[in-house]
Short mmCIF file of C-alpha atoms in Angstrom, two decimals:
data_model
loop_
_atom_site.label_atom_id
_atom_site.label_comp_id
_atom_site.label_asym_id
_atom_site.label_seq_id
_atom_site.Cartn_x
_atom_site.Cartn_y
_atom_site.Cartn_z
CA UNK A 625 -0.02 0.01 0.03
CA UNK A 626 1.37 3.48 -0.82
CA UNK A 627 2.08 5.83 1.73
CA UNK A 628 0.27 9.23 1.96
CA UNK A 629 2.02 11.84 -0.10
CA UNK A 630 4.18 13.87 2.33
CA UNK A 631 5.60 16.41 -0.22
CA UNK A 632 4.65 17.91 -3.61
CA UNK A 633 7.66 19.33 -5.51
CA UNK A 634 6.22 22.14 -7.90
CA UNK A 635 8.63 23.05 -10.83
CA UNK A 636 7.45 25.86 -13.29
CA UNK A 637 9.51 25.11 -16.38
CA UNK A 638 10.12 27.28 -19.35
CA UNK A 639 12.86 26.21 -22.11
CA UNK A 640 14.33 23.97 -19.31
CA UNK A 641 15.09 21.15 -21.51
CA UNK A 642 18.97 21.28 -21.04
CA UNK A 643 18.86 20.93 -17.21
CA UNK A 644 15.53 19.97 -15.76
CA UNK A 645 16.64 16.33 -15.76
CA UNK A 646 19.35 17.07 -13.35
CA UNK A 647 16.79 18.81 -10.99
CA UNK A 648 14.35 15.72 -11.07
CA UNK A 649 17.20 13.16 -10.66
CA UNK A 650 18.03 14.94 -7.21
CA UNK A 651 14.62 14.58 -5.80
CA UNK A 652 14.65 11.54 -3.54
CA UNK A 653 13.11 8.40 -4.86
CA UNK A 654 10.31 8.15 -2.18
CA UNK A 655 6.67 7.26 -2.73
CA UNK A 656 6.03 10.02 -0.25
CA UNK A 657 6.92 12.42 -2.77
CA UNK A 658 5.22 13.63 -5.98
CA UNK A 659 6.76 15.78 -8.76
CA UNK A 660 4.60 18.50 -10.54
CA UNK A 661 6.12 19.99 -13.68
CA UNK A 662 4.19 22.69 -15.28
CA UNK A 663 5.48 23.49 -18.84
CA UNK A 664 4.98 27.05 -19.39
CA UNK A 665 4.78 27.15 -23.21
CA UNK A 666 8.40 26.11 -23.68
CA UNK A 667 9.41 26.06 -27.19
CA UNK A 668 12.34 23.68 -26.77
CA UNK A 669 12.46 20.10 -25.70
CA UNK A 670 11.26 20.50 -21.97
CA UNK A 671 7.94 18.48 -22.62
CA UNK A 672 9.61 15.78 -24.30
CA UNK A 673 12.45 15.32 -21.69
CA UNK A 674 9.91 15.37 -18.49
CA UNK A 675 7.55 12.94 -20.64
CA UNK A 676 10.33 10.30 -21.16
CA UNK A 677 11.28 10.73 -17.23
CA UNK A 678 7.62 10.10 -16.50
CA UNK A 679 7.53 6.65 -18.28
CA UNK A 680 9.98 5.38 -15.60
CA UNK A 681 8.70 7.50 -12.70
CA UNK A 682 5.00 7.43 -12.26
CA UNK A 683 5.43 10.18 -9.53
CA UNK A 684 6.14 12.73 -12.29
CA UNK A 685 3.02 14.53 -13.49
CA UNK A 686 3.46 16.92 -16.36
CA UNK A 687 1.02 19.67 -17.08
CA UNK A 688 1.38 21.91 -20.24
CA UNK A 689 -0.01 25.47 -20.78
CA UNK A 690 0.58 28.48 -23.07
CA UNK A 691 3.09 30.73 -21.79
CA UNK A 692 1.68 32.74 -18.96
CA UNK A 693 4.47 33.40 -16.57
CA UNK A 694 5.90 31.76 -13.40
CA UNK A 695 3.08 32.80 -11.06
CA UNK A 696 0.32 31.15 -13.31
CA UNK A 697 2.54 28.01 -13.59
CA UNK A 698 3.02 27.71 -9.95
CA UNK A 699 -0.61 28.27 -9.18
CA UNK A 700 -1.47 25.47 -11.59
CA UNK A 701 0.97 23.27 -9.76
CA UNK A 702 -0.79 24.15 -6.24
CA UNK A 703 -4.17 23.16 -7.75
CA UNK A 704 -2.76 19.76 -8.95
CA UNK A 705 -0.87 19.04 -5.51
CA UNK A 706 -1.83 16.35 -3.24
CA UNK A 707 1.02 16.57 -0.70
CA UNK A 708 0.81 17.53 2.84
CA UNK A 709 3.56 20.01 2.21
CA UNK A 710 4.54 22.09 -0.98
CA UNK A 711 8.02 23.12 -2.15
CA UNK A 712 8.69 25.19 -5.25
CA UNK A 713 11.99 24.62 -7.30
CA UNK A 714 13.45 26.54 -10.24
CA UNK A 715 14.32 24.33 -13.11
CA UNK A 716 17.85 25.02 -13.37
CA UNK A 717 18.58 24.39 -9.64
CA UNK A 718 18.80 21.06 -7.84
CA UNK A 719 18.44 19.51 -4.37
CA UNK A 720 20.88 17.72 -2.00
CA UNK A 721 19.22 14.43 -2.02
CA UNK A 722 20.70 13.15 1.52
CA UNK A 723 19.54 16.40 3.07
CA UNK A 724 16.20 16.30 1.45
CA UNK A 725 15.51 12.91 2.79
CA UNK A 726 16.20 14.31 6.31
CA UNK A 727 13.69 17.21 5.45
CA UNK A 728 10.81 14.81 4.36
CA UNK A 729 11.32 13.00 7.64
CA UNK A 730 10.94 16.09 9.56
CA UNK A 731 7.95 17.22 7.53
CA UNK A 732 6.23 13.99 8.15
CA UNK A 733 6.29 14.65 12.06
CA UNK A 734 6.09 18.52 12.12
CA UNK A 735 4.24 20.18 14.90
CA UNK A 736 0.55 20.76 13.78
CA UNK A 737 1.01 24.67 14.43
CA UNK A 738 4.00 24.79 12.14
CA UNK A 739 2.79 26.22 8.75
CA UNK A 740 6.09 26.70 7.16
CA UNK A 741 9.52 24.98 7.45
CA UNK A 742 12.70 26.72 6.34
CA UNK A 743 16.16 25.31 5.91
CA UNK A 744 19.72 26.11 4.51
CA UNK A 745 20.61 26.85 0.99
CA UNK A 746 23.88 26.64 -1.12
CA UNK A 747 24.69 29.20 -3.55
CA UNK A 748 26.82 27.45 -6.34
CA UNK A 749 28.89 29.92 -8.34
CA UNK A 750 31.22 28.91 -11.17
CA UNK A 751 34.21 28.75 -8.85
CA UNK A 752 32.83 28.26 -5.34
CA UNK A 753 29.97 27.46 -3.15
CA UNK A 754 28.68 29.20 -0.16
CA UNK A 755 26.24 27.58 2.15
CA UNK A 756 23.69 29.59 4.12
CA UNK A 757 22.52 27.89 7.15
CA UNK A 758 19.67 28.61 9.60
CA UNK A 759 19.46 28.10 13.26
CA UNK A 760 17.63 24.90 14.44
CA UNK A 761 14.40 26.43 16.26
CA UNK A 762 10.74 26.52 16.23
CA UNK A 763 9.39 30.12 16.88
CA UNK A 764 6.29 32.05 16.36
CA UNK A 765 5.81 33.82 13.10
CA UNK A 766 5.89 37.18 14.99
CA UNK A 767 9.35 36.36 16.42
CA UNK A 768 10.49 35.15 13.10
CA UNK A 769 9.49 38.31 11.17
CA UNK A 770 10.41 40.55 14.06
CA UNK A 771 13.88 39.38 14.14
CA UNK A 772 14.44 39.89 10.37
CA UNK A 773 14.88 36.19 9.56
CA UNK A 774 12.70 36.45 6.29
CA UNK A 775 14.23 35.21 3.07
CA UNK A 776 12.62 36.32 -0.23
CA UNK A 777 13.02 33.28 -2.59
CA UNK A 778 10.01 30.77 -2.12
CA UNK A 779 12.55 27.76 -2.52
CA UNK A 780 13.78 28.64 0.81
CA UNK A 781 10.79 27.09 2.25
CA UNK A 782 8.27 24.18 2.49
CA UNK A 783 4.48 25.24 3.09
CA UNK A 784 1.81 23.19 4.79
CA UNK A 785 -0.73 22.80 2.13
CA UNK A 786 -3.71 23.00 4.48
CA UNK A 787 -2.69 26.60 5.25
CA UNK A 788 -2.20 27.49 1.55
CA UNK A 789 -5.75 26.04 0.67
CA UNK A 790 -7.57 27.48 3.78
CA UNK A 791 -6.47 31.09 2.96
CA UNK A 792 -6.35 30.49 -0.74
CA UNK A 793 -2.85 31.64 -0.98
CA UNK A 794 -1.42 32.05 -4.57
CA UNK A 795 1.16 33.83 -6.30
CA UNK A 796 0.04 37.20 -7.75
CA UNK A 797 -0.63 36.90 -11.36
CA UNK A 798 0.01 39.88 -13.48
CA UNK A 799 2.79 41.15 -10.99
CA UNK A 800 6.06 40.52 -12.91
CA UNK A 801 8.51 40.93 -9.96
CA UNK A 802 8.42 40.26 -6.32
CA UNK A 803 6.04 37.42 -6.64
CA UNK A 804 8.18 35.16 -4.31
CA UNK A 805 8.06 37.71 -1.40
CA UNK A 806 4.32 37.99 -1.84
CA UNK A 807 3.62 34.59 -1.60
CA UNK A 808 5.94 33.96 1.23
CA UNK A 809 4.51 36.82 3.29
CA UNK A 810 0.94 35.75 2.58
CA UNK A 811 1.71 32.16 4.08
CA UNK A 812 3.65 33.63 6.95
CA UNK A 813 1.00 36.10 8.26
CA UNK A 814 -1.51 33.20 8.06
CA UNK A 815 0.65 30.65 9.78
CA UNK A 816 1.20 30.25 13.57
CA UNK A 817 4.75 28.98 13.80
CA UNK A 818 7.68 28.37 11.61
CA UNK A 819 10.38 25.72 12.09
CA UNK A 820 14.04 26.19 10.98
CA UNK A 821 16.07 23.12 10.11
CA UNK A 822 19.92 23.35 9.88
CA UNK A 823 19.87 21.28 6.70
CA UNK A 824 21.30 22.38 3.38
CA UNK A 825 18.60 21.13 1.24
CA UNK A 826 18.46 23.30 -1.97
CA UNK A 827 21.40 24.20 -4.39
CA UNK A 828 20.74 27.64 -6.05
CA UNK A 829 22.50 27.76 -9.48
CA UNK A 830 24.18 31.14 -10.00
CA UNK A 831 26.81 29.73 -12.53
CA UNK A 832 24.95 31.35 -15.44
CA UNK A 833 23.30 34.08 -13.63
CA UNK A 834 22.59 37.38 -15.61
CA UNK A 835 22.11 40.37 -13.17
CA UNK A 836 18.61 41.55 -13.58
CA UNK A 837 19.84 44.90 -12.37
CA UNK A 838 21.72 45.18 -15.73
CA UNK A 839 18.61 44.61 -17.87
CA UNK A 840 16.28 47.22 -19.27
CA UNK A 841 12.83 46.43 -18.02
CA UNK A 842 9.40 47.69 -18.62
CA UNK A 843 7.43 50.21 -16.39
CA UNK A 844 5.58 47.12 -14.93
CA UNK A 845 8.74 45.72 -13.42
CA UNK A 846 9.49 49.07 -11.44
CA UNK A 847 5.72 49.16 -10.36
CA UNK A 848 5.56 45.60 -9.18
CA UNK A 849 6.79 45.98 -5.59
CA UNK A 850 4.17 48.63 -5.09
CA UNK A 851 1.30 46.63 -6.44
CA UNK A 852 2.71 43.53 -4.40
CA UNK A 853 2.48 45.71 -1.14
CA UNK A 854 -1.17 46.60 -1.97
CA UNK A 855 -2.02 42.96 -2.80
CA UNK A 856 -0.63 41.90 0.64
CA UNK A 857 -2.70 44.54 2.55
CA UNK A 858 -5.78 43.31 0.54
CA UNK A 859 -5.15 39.75 1.39
CA UNK A 860 -4.86 40.70 5.10
CA UNK A 861 -7.90 42.69 5.31
CA UNK A 862 -9.82 39.78 3.47
CA UNK A 863 -8.86 37.24 5.79
CA UNK A 864 -8.56 39.54 8.83
CA UNK A 865 -4.91 38.72 9.62
CA UNK A 866 -2.53 40.84 11.49
CA UNK A 867 -1.01 43.07 8.65
CA UNK A 868 1.15 44.84 11.37
CA UNK A 869 3.40 41.51 11.55
CA UNK A 870 4.69 42.50 7.88
CA UNK A 871 4.82 46.38 8.13
CA UNK A 872 8.51 46.11 7.88
CA UNK A 873 8.28 44.03 4.81
CA UNK A 874 5.77 46.41 3.28
CA UNK A 875 8.40 49.19 3.90
CA UNK A 876 10.93 46.89 2.11
CA UNK A 877 8.85 46.47 -0.96
CA UNK A 878 8.60 50.36 -1.26
CA UNK A 879 12.23 50.50 -0.85
CA UNK A 880 12.78 48.24 -3.76
CA UNK A 881 10.38 50.52 -5.78
CA UNK A 882 12.67 53.59 -5.08
CA UNK A 883 15.87 51.62 -5.66
CA UNK A 884 14.95 50.32 -9.02
CA UNK A 885 16.70 52.03 -12.01
CA UNK A 886 15.91 49.48 -14.63
CA UNK A 887 13.14 50.98 -16.59
CA UNK A 888 12.73 54.52 -18.10
CA UNK A 889 9.89 55.34 -15.73
CA UNK A 890 9.43 59.06 -15.31
CA UNK A 891 9.19 60.89 -12.01
CA UNK A 892 5.55 61.84 -12.90
CA UNK A 893 4.69 57.99 -13.69
CA UNK A 894 6.46 57.13 -10.35
CA UNK A 895 4.43 59.63 -8.39
CA UNK A 896 1.12 58.47 -10.04
CA UNK A 897 2.06 54.91 -8.76
CA UNK A 898 3.31 55.77 -5.40
CA UNK A 899 1.12 58.45 -3.98
CA UNK A 900 -2.25 56.63 -4.17
CA UNK A 901 -0.67 53.46 -2.92
CA UNK A 902 1.13 55.33 0.04
CA UNK A 903 -2.27 56.77 1.10
CA UNK A 904 -3.97 53.34 1.24
CA UNK A 905 -0.92 51.81 3.14
CA UNK A 906 -1.31 54.61 5.87
CA UNK A 907 -4.98 54.01 5.97
CA UNK A 908 -4.54 50.31 6.79
CA UNK A 909 -1.37 50.92 8.89
CA UNK A 910 -1.55 54.43 10.50
CA UNK A 911 1.85 53.84 12.04
CA UNK A 912 3.49 53.73 8.55
CA UNK A 913 3.25 57.57 8.48
CA UNK A 914 6.12 57.58 10.95
CA UNK A 915 8.51 56.49 8.26
CA UNK A 916 9.87 59.91 7.03
CA UNK A 917 11.65 58.41 4.13
CA UNK A 918 8.26 57.35 2.79
CA UNK A 919 6.58 60.72 3.61
CA UNK A 920 8.96 62.83 1.76
CA UNK A 921 8.35 61.36 -1.80
CA UNK A 922 4.53 61.52 -1.28
CA UNK A 923 5.13 65.38 -1.14
CA UNK A 924 7.81 65.83 -3.56
CA UNK A 925 9.10 62.77 -5.62
CA UNK A 926 12.21 64.46 -6.87
CA UNK A 927 13.46 65.10 -3.21
CA UNK A 928 12.35 61.75 -2.14
CA UNK A 929 14.58 60.17 -4.99
CA UNK A 930 17.52 62.32 -4.27
CA UNK A 931 17.38 61.30 -0.53
CA UNK A 932 17.34 57.46 -1.40
CA UNK A 933 20.09 58.05 -3.99
CA UNK A 934 22.22 60.10 -1.35
CA UNK A 935 21.76 57.36 1.38
CA UNK A 936 22.69 54.64 -1.08
CA UNK A 937 25.78 56.65 -2.29
CA UNK A 938 27.00 56.94 1.26
CA UNK A 939 26.47 53.34 2.17
CA UNK A 940 28.90 52.55 -0.56
CA UNK A 941 31.75 54.07 1.38
CA UNK A 942 30.79 52.82 5.01
#
């Protein structure tokens, strides 16, 4: 008799034919694991590679869709998942199989109030690898967020599926940046506790990374952090969840908005995006108006930008 599925690994894949097999091969061969691949309109061999792997591994489930972006693909994976826990992997990364086996064991017996489990990650560069471990502990979500332990990437965590489904937590479709932060924070504010495990489970591939900061983006890329912040506010209000827990994270999203220089957005466009959003944030979180660095650009965007630029310039020499 097959065991109940403990973990669903969801992979959103776009033109991943050259490397997705490596990722799948590093997932432990346990009948407690299912592998969900959502082929997001790839034009290469992705679907063929995964289909051939599925012939020999019935845990692999392949779903194909027209290209719609990573958020839509991951949300399809959530709908198809049957595991008690959800994990998300980028198709060009891979797992540490031994450490992941340990993680699955821990997930099976995790305390019921634990909605999220986090673990260590190895950043793999062309010439070296750097491990980022987390302390072994179980703490409240308020402690976790208050102590600044938050990590932005979704592959840093395993999420209890009952929490994800109860609050209908999804990646924000139509927001082309900060989607990981958005999903993580929704799950966190909806969870009671988080467990941290001193395991290096995930290998983040940085060998062929092109810095997004060097690319020219559309206005929507710059706008995304503000939209993400507003989406988080709406989520907390809808479910009557304590938005104050993520006030610092809301501030960080706005900081990203001011830091971004990757598009040709004008000061007027930036003001039109920011000012109504700032008013809404202050209405939901009145204490947010105490952040002077966010008050100034509301009244004068040019001065606000200059202050952010000056601060960042000074930081380079400290």
